[in-house]
PDB file of C-alpha atoms in Angstrom:
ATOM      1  CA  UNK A1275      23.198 -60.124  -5.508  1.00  0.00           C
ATOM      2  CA  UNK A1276      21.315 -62.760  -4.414  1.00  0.00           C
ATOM      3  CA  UNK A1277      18.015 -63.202  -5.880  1.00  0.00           C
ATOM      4  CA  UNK A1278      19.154 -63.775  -9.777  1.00  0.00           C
ATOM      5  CA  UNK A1279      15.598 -63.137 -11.573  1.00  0.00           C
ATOM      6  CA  UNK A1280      12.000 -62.613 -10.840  1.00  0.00           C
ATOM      7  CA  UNK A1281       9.522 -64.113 -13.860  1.00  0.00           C
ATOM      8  CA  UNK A1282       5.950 -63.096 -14.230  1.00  0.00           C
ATOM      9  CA  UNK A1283       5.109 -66.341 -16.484  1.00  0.00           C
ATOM     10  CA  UNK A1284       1.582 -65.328 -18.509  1.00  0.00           C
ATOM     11  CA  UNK A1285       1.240 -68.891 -20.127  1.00  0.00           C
ATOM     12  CA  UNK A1286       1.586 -70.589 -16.884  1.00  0.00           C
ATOM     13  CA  UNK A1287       0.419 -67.687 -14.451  1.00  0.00           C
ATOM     14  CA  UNK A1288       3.436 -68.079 -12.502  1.00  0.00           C
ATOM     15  CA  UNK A1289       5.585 -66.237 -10.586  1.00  0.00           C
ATOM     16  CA  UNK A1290       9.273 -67.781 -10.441  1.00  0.00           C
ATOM     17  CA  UNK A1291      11.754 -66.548  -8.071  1.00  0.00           C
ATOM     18  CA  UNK A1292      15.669 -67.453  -9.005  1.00  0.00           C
ATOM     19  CA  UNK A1293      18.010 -67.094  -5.879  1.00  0.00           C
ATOM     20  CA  UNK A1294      21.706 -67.561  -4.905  1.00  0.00           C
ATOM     21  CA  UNK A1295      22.232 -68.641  -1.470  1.00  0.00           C
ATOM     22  CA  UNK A1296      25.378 -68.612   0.228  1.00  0.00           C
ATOM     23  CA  UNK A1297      24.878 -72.157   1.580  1.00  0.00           C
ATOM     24  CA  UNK A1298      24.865 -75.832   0.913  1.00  0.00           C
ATOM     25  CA  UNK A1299      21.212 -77.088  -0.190  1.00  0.00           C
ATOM     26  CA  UNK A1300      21.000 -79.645   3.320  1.00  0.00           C
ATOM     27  CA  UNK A1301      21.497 -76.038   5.037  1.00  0.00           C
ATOM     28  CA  UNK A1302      19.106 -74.317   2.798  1.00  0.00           C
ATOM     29  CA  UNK A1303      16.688 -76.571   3.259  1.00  0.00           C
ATOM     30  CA  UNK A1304      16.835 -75.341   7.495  1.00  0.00           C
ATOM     31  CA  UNK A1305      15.102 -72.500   5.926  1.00  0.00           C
ATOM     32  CA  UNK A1306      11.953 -74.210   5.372  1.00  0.00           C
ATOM     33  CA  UNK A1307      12.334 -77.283   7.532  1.00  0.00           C
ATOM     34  CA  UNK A1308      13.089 -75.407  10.711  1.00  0.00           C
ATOM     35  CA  UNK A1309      10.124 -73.521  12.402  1.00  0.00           C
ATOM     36  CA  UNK A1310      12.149 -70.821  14.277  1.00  0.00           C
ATOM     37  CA  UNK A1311      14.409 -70.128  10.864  1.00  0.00           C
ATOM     38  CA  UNK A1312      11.549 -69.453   9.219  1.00  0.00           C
ATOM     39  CA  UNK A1313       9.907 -67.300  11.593  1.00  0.00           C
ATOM     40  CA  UNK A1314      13.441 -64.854  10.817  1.00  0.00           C
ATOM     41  CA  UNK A1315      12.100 -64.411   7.391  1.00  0.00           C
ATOM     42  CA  UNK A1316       8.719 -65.608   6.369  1.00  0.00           C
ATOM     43  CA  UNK A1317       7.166 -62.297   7.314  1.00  0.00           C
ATOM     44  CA  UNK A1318       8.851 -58.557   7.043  1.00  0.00           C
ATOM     45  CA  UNK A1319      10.318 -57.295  10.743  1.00  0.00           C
ATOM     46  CA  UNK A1320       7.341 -55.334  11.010  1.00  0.00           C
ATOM     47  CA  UNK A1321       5.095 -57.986  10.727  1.00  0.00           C
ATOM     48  CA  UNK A1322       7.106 -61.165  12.034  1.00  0.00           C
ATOM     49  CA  UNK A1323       5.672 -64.310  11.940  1.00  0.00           C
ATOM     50  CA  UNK A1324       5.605 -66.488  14.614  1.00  0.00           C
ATOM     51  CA  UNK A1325       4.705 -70.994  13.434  1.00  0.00           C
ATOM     52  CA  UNK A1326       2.595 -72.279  15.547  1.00  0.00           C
ATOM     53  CA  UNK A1327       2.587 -75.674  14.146  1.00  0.00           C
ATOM     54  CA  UNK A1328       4.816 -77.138  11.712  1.00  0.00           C
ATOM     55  CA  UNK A1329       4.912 -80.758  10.602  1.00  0.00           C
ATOM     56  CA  UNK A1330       7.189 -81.451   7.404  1.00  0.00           C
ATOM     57  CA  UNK A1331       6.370 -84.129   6.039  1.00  0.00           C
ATOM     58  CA  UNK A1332       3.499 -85.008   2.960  1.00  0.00           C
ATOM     59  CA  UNK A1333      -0.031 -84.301   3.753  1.00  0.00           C
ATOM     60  CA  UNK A1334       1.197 -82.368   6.754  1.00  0.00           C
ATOM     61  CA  UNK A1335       1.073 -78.704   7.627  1.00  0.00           C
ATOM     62  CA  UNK A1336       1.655 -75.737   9.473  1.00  0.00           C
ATOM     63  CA  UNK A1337      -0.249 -72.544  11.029  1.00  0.00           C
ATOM     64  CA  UNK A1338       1.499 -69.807  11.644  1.00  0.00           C
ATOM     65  CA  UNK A1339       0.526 -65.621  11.900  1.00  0.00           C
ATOM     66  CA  UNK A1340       2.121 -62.562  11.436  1.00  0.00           C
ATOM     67  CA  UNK A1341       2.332 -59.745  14.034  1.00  0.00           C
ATOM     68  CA  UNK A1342       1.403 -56.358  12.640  1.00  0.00           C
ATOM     69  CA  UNK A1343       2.808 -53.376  14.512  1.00  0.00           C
ATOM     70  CA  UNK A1344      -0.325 -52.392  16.178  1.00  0.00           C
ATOM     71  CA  UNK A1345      -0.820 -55.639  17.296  1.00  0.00           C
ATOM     72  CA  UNK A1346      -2.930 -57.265  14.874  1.00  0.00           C
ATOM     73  CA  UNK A1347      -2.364 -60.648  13.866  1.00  0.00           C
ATOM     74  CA  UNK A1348      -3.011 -62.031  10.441  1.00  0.00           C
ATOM     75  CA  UNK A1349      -3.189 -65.920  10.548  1.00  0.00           C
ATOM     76  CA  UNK A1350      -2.464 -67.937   7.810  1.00  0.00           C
ATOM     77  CA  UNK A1351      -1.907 -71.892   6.675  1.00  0.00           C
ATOM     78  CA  UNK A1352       0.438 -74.111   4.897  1.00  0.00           C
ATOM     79  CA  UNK A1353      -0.537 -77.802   3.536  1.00  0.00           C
ATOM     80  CA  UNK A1354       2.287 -79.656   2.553  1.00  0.00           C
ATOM     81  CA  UNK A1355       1.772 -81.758  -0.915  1.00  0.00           C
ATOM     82  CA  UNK A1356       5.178 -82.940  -1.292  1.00  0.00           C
ATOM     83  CA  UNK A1357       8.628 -83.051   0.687  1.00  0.00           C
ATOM     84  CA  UNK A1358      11.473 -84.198  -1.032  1.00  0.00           C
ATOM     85  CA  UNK A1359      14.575 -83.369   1.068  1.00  0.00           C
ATOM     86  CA  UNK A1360      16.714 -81.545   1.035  1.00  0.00           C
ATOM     87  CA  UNK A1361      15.702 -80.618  -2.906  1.00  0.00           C
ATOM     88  CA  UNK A1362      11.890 -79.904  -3.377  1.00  0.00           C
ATOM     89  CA  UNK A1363       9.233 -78.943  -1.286  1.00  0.00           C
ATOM     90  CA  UNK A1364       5.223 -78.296  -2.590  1.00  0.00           C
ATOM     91  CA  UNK A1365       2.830 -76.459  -0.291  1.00  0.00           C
ATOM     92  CA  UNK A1366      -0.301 -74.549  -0.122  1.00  0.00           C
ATOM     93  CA  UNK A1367      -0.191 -71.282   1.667  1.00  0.00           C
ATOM     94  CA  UNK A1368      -3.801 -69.702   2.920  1.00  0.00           C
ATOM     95  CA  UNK A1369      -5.038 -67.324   4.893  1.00  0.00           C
ATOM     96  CA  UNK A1370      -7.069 -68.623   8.305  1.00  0.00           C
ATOM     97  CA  UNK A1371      -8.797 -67.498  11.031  1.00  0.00           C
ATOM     98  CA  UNK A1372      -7.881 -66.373  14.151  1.00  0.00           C
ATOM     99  CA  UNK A1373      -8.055 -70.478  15.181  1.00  0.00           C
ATOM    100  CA  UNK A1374      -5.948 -71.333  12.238  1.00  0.00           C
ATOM    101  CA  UNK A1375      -8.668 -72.377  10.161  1.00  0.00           C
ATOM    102  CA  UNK A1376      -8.566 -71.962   6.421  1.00  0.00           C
ATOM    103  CA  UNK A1377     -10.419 -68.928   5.561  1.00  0.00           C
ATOM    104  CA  UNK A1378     -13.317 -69.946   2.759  1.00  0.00           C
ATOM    105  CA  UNK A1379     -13.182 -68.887  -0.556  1.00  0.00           C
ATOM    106  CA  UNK A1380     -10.089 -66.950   0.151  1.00  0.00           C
ATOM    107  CA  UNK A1381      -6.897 -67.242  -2.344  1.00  0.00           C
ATOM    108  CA  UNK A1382      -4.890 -69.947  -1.954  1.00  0.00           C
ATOM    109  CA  UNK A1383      -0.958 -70.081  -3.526  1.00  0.00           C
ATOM    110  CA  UNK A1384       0.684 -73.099  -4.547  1.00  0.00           C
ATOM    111  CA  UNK A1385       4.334 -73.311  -4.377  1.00  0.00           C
ATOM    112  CA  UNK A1386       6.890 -74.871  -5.502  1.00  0.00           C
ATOM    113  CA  UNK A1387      10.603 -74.800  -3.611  1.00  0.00           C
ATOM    114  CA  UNK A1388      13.247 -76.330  -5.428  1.00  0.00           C
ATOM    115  CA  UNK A1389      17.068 -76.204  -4.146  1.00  0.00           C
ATOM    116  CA  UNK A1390      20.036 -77.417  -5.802  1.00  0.00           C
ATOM    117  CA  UNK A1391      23.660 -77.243  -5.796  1.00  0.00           C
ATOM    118  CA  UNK A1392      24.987 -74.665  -7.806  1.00  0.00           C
ATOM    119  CA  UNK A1393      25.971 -70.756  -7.723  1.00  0.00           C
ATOM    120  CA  UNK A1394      27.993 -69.436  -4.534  1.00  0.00           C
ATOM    121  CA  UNK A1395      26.216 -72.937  -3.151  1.00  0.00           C
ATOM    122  CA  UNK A1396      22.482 -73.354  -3.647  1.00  0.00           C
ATOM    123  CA  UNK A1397      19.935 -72.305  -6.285  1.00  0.00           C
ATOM    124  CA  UNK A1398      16.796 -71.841  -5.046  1.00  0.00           C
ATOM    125  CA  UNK A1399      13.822 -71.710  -7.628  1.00  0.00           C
ATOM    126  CA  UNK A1400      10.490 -70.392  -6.418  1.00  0.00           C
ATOM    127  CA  UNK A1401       7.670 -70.870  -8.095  1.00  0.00           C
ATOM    128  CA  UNK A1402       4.041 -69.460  -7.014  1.00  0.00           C
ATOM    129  CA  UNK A1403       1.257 -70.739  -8.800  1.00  0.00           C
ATOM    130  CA  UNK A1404      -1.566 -67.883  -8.445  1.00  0.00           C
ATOM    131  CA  UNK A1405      -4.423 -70.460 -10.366  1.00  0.00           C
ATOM    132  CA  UNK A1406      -7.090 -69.788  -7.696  1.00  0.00           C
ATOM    133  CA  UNK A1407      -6.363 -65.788  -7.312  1.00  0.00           C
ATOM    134  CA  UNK A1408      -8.216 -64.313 -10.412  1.00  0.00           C
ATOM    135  CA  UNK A1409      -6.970 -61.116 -10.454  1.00  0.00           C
ATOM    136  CA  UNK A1410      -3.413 -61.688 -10.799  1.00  0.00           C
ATOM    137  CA  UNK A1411      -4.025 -64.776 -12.830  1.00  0.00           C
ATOM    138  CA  UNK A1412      -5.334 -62.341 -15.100  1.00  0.00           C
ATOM    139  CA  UNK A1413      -3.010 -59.757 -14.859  1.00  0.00           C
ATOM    140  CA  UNK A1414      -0.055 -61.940 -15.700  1.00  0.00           C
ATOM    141  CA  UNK A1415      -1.880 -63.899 -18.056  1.00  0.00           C
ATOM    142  CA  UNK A1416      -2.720 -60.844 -20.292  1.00  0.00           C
ATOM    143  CA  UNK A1417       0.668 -60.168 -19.904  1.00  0.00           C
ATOM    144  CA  UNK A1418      -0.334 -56.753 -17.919  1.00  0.00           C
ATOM    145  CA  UNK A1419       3.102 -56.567 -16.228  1.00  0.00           C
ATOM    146  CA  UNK A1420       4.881 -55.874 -18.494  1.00  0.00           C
ATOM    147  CA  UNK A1421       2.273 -53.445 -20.084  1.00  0.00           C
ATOM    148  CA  UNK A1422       2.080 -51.837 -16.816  1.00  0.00           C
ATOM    149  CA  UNK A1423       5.527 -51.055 -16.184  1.00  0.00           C
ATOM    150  CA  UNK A1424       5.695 -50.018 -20.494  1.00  0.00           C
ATOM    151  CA  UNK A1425       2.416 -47.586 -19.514  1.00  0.00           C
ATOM    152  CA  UNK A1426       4.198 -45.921 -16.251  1.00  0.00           C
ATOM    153  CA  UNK A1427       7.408 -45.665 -18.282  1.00  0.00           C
ATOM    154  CA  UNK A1428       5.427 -43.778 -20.720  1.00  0.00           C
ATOM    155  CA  UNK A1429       3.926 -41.733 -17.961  1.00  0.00           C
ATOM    156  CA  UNK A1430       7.484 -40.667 -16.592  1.00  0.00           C
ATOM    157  CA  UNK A1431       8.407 -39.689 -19.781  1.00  0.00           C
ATOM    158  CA  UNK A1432       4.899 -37.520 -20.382  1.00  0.00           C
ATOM    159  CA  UNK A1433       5.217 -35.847 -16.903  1.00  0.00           C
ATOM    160  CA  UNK A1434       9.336 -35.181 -17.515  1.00  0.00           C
ATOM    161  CA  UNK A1435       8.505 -33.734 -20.408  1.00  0.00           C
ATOM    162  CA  UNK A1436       6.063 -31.604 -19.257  1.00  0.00           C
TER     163      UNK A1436
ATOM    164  CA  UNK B 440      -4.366 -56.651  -6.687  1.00  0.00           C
ATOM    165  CA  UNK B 441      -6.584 -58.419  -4.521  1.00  0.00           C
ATOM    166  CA  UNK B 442      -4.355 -57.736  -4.085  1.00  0.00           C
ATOM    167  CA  UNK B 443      -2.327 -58.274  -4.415  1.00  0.00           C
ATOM    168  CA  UNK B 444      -2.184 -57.256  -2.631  1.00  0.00           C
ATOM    169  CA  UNK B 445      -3.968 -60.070  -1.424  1.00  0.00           C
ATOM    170  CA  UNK B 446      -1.345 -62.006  -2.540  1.00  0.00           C
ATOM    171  CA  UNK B 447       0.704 -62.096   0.036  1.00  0.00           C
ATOM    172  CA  UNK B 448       0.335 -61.364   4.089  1.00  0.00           C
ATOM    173  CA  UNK B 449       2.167 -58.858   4.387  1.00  0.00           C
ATOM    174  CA  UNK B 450      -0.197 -56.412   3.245  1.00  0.00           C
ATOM    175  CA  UNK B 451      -3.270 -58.509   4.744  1.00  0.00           C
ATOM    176  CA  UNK B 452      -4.162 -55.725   7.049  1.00  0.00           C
ATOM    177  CA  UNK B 453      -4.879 -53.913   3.938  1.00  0.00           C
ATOM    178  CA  UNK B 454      -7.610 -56.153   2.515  1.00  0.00           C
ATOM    179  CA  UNK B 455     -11.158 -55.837   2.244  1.00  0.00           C
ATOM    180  CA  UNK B 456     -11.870 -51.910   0.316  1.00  0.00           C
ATOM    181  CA  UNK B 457      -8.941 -51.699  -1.374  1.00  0.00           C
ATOM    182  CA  UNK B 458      -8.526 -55.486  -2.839  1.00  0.00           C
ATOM    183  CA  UNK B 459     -12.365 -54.951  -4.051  1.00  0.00           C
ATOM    184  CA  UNK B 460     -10.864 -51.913  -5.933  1.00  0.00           C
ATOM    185  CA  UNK B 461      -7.861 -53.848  -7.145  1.00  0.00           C
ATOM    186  CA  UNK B 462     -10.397 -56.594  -8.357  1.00  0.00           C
ATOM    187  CA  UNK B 463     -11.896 -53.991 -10.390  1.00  0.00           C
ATOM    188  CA  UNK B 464      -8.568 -52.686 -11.449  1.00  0.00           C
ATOM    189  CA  UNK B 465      -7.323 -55.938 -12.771  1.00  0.00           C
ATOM    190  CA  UNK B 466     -10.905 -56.622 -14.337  1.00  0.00           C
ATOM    191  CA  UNK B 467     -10.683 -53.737 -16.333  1.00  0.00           C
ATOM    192  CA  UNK B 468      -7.805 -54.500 -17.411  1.00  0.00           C
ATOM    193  CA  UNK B 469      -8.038 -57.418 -18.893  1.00  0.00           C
ATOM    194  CA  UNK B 470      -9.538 -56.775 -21.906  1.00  0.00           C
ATOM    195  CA  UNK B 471      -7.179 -56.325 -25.177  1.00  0.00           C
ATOM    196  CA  UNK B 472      -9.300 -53.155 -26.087  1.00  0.00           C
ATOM    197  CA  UNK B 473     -10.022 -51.339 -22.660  1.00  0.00           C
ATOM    198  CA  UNK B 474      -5.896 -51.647 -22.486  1.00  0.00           C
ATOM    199  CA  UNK B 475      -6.121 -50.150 -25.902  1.00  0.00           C
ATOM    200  CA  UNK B 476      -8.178 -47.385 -24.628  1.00  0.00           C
ATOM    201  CA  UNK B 477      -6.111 -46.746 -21.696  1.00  0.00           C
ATOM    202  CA  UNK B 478      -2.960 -46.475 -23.418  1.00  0.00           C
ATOM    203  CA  UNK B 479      -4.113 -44.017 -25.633  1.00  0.00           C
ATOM    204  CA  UNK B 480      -5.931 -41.609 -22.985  1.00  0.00           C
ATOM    205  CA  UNK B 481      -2.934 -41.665 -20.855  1.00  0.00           C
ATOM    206  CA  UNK B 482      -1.177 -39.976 -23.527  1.00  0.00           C
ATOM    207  CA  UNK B 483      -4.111 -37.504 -24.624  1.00  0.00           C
ATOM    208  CA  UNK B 484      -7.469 -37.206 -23.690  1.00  0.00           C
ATOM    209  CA  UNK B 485      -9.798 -38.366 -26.008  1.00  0.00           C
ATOM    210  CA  UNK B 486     -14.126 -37.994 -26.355  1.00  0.00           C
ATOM    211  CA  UNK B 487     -15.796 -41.193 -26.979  1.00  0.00           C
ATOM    212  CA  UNK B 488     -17.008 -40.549 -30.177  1.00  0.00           C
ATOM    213  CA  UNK B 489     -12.994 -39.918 -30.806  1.00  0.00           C
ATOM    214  CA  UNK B 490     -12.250 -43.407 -29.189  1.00  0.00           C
ATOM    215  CA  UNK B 491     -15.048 -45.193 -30.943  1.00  0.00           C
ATOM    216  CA  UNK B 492     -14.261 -44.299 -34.499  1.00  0.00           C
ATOM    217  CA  UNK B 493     -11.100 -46.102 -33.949  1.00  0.00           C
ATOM    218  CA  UNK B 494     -12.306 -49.144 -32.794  1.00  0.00           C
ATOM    219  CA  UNK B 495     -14.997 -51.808 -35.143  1.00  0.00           C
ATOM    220  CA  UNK B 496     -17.435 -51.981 -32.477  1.00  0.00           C
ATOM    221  CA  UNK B 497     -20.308 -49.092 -31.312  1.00  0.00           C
ATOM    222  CA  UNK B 498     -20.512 -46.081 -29.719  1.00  0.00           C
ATOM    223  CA  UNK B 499     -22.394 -47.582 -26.959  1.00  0.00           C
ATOM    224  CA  UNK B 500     -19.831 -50.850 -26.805  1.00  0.00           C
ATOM    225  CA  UNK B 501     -16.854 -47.823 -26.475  1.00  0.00           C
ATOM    226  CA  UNK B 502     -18.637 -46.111 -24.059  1.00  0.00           C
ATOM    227  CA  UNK B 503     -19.081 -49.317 -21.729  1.00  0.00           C
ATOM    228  CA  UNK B 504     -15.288 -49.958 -21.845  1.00  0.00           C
ATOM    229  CA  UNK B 505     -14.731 -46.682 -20.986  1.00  0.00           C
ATOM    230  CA  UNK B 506     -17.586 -46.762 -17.971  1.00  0.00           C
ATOM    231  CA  UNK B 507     -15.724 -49.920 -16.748  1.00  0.00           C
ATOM    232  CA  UNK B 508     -12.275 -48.168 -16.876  1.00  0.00           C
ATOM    233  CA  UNK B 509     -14.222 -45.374 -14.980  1.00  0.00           C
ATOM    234  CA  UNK B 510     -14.949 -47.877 -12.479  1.00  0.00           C
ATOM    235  CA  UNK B 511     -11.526 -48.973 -11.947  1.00  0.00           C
ATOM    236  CA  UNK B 512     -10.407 -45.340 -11.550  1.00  0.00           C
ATOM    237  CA  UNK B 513      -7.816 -46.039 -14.378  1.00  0.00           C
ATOM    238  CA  UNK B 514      -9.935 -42.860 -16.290  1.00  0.00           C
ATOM    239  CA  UNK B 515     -11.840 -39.752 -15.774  1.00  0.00           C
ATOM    240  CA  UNK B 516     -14.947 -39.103 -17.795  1.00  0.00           C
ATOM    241  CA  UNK B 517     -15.368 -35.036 -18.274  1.00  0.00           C
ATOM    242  CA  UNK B 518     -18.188 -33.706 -19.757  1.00  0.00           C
ATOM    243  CA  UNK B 519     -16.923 -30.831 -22.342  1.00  0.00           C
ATOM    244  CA  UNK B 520     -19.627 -29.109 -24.224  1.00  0.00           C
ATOM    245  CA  UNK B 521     -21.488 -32.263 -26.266  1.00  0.00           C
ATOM    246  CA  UNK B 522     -18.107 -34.184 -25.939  1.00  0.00           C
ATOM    247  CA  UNK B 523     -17.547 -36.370 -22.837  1.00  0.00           C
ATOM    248  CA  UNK B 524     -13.782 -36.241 -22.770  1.00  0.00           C
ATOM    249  CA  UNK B 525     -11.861 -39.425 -21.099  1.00  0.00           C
ATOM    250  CA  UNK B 526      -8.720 -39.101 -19.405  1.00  0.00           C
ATOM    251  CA  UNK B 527      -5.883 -41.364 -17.955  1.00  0.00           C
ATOM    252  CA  UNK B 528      -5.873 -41.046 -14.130  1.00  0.00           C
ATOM    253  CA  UNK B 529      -1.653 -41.431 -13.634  1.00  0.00           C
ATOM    254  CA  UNK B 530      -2.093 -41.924 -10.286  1.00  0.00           C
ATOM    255  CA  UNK B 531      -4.403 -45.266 -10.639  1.00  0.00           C
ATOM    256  CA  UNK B 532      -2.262 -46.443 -13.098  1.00  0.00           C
ATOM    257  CA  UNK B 533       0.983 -46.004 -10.789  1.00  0.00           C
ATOM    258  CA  UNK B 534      -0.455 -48.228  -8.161  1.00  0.00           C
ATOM    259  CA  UNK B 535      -1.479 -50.765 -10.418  1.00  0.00           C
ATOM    260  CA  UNK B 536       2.255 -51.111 -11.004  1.00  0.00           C
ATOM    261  CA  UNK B 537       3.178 -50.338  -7.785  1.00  0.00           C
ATOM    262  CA  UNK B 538       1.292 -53.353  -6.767  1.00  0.00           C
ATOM    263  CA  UNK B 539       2.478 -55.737  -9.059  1.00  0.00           C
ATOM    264  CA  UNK B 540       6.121 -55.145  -8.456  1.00  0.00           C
ATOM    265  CA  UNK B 541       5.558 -55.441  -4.298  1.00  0.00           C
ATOM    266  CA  UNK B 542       4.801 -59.017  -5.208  1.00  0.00           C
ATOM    267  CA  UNK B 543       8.448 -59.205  -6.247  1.00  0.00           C
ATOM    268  CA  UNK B 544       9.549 -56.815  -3.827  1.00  0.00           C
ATOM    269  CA  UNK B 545       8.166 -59.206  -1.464  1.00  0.00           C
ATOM    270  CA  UNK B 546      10.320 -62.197  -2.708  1.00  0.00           C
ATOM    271  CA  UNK B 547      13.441 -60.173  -3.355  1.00  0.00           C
ATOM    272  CA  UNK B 548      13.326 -58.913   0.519  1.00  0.00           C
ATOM    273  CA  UNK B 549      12.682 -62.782   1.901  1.00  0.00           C
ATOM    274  CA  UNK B 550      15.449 -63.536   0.028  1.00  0.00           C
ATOM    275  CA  UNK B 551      17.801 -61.154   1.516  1.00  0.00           C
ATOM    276  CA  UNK B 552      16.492 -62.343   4.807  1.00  0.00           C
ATOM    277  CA  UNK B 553      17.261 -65.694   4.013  1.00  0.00           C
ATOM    278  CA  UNK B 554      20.633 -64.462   3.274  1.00  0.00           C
ATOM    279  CA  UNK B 555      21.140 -62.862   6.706  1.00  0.00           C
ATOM    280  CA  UNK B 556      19.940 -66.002   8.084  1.00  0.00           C
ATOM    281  CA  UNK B 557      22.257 -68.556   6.350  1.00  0.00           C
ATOM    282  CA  UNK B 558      24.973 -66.365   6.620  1.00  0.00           C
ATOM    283  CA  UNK B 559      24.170 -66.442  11.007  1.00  0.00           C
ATOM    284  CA  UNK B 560      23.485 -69.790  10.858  1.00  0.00           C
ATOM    285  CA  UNK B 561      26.557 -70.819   9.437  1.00  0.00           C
ATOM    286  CA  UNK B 562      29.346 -70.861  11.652  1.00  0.00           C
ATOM    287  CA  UNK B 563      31.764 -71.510   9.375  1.00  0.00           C
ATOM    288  CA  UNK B 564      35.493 -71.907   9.200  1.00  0.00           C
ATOM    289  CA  UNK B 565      36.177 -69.022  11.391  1.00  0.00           C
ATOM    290  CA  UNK B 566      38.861 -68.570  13.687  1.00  0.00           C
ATOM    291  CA  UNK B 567      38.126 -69.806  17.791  1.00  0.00           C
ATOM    292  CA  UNK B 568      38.025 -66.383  19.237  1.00  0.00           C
ATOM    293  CA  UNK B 569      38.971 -68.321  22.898  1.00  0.00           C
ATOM    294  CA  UNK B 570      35.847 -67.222  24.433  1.00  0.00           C
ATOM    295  CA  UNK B 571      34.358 -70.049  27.011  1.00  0.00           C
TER     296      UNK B 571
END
């Protein structure tokens, strides 16, 4: 198993993402600091994604877009607000035009990549800050996934019983 | 979810209709008492008048949380003789969790990618096989 827990966090409206990796952090870090490893797992195989630009490195950023199966491509952007490496890395990831340009008034994510030694080799903590998208901010911070998954559960039960 | 939807690219191609209704879904459901309401119709239908003498605010107050739930598709208003019966629609409510675990989902699978990755990157202490 290699993603240890996923946290919906209602006070901070975060989502944190705990993972194993089979690999030393400096190796980890290839993940995010190398354009054509990322492109074998920032988007699903049936919408790959494909960096067009990608400077590492503080104020700097990337543009990248994701191949739907019909052809369609779905651009987005990353800004990068801090690069520690190989330990920490801070972005912004937006959706753009079809030039790469950040989309107005669309929902932006801030994350927060943090690797350190530890587990089979690497812990990886990922933490998405959802601040500017106001319906999940509100979701988690009304603490709606849990109630969610408590209200389906119920629903199983209703329709089992029935 | 805006989805959430919105939330991540992979579903991108899916904005626009259904992220307005997720907007709505998550709008309705942030409120302490429309949850209330929700919870309880899911389990049995109830008439507003039902719902309102259980909660310290108006008929008309009731009835606007349960137009806004309406909205959202998490209920059905029915009109049953003078009552106007509200019921849980399972099916909205599903996909509200549906969407809220693909979030995770989408992080658990990038994860096992990452995985696959590391594990081909790395060549590892493995034995020459004496290929050129």
């Amino acid at each position: 198993m290699t993603v240890l827990s996923t946290t919906p966090d209602t006070a901070d409206l975060t989502l944190v993402v705990v993972a194993d990796l089979a690999a030393t952090p400096e190796r980890a870090w290839s993940l995010w600091a190398e354009p054509r490893t990322l492109e074998r797992w920032w988007g699903p195989p049936t919408w790959p994604a494909t960096f067009d630009e990608h400077d590492l490195r503080p104020g700097g950023g990337a543009k990248y877009h994701m191949t739907g199966p019909d052809g369609t491509a779905a651009h987005g952007w990353w800004s990068f607000l801090a690069v520690d490496e190989p330990t920490r890395i801070e972005l912004e990831d937006g959706f753009a035009d079809e030039h790469g340009v950040p989309a107005a008034g669309m929902p932006t994510t801030r994350m927060v990549v943090e690797l350190e030694p530890g587990g089979t080799g690497t812990i990886m903590t990922i933490t998405s800050h959802f601040a500017s998208q106001e319906a999940l901010e509100q979701v988690l911070a009304m603490g709606m996934a849990e109630g969610m998954r408590e209200a389906v559960g119920q629903i199983d039960a209703i329709l089992a019983a029935g | 979810m805006g989805r959430c939807v919105t939330y991540n690219h992979v579903v991108v191609d899916q904005r626009t209709d259904e992220d307005r209704a997720a907007d709505r879904l998550f709008r309705a459901l942030a409120d302490t008492t429309r949850r209330d309401i929700l919870r309880r119709v899911l389990v049995e239908p109830a008439s507003v008048s039902g719902l309102a003498a259980r909660y310290e605010m108006s008929f008309a107050a009731v009835q606007k949380h349960v137009t806004v739930l309406a909205d959202a598709h998490l209920v059905v208003k029915e009109r049953r003789g003078r009552e106007q019966m509200v019921r849980g629609d399972v099916g909205t409510v599903r996909q509200a969790a549906a969407l809220l675990e693909q979030l995770e989902e989408l992080w658990r699978a990038r994860v096992d990618r990452m995985s696959a990755v590391l594990a081909d990157l790395d060549p590892g202490p493995r034995p020459d096989p004496g290929r050129p």
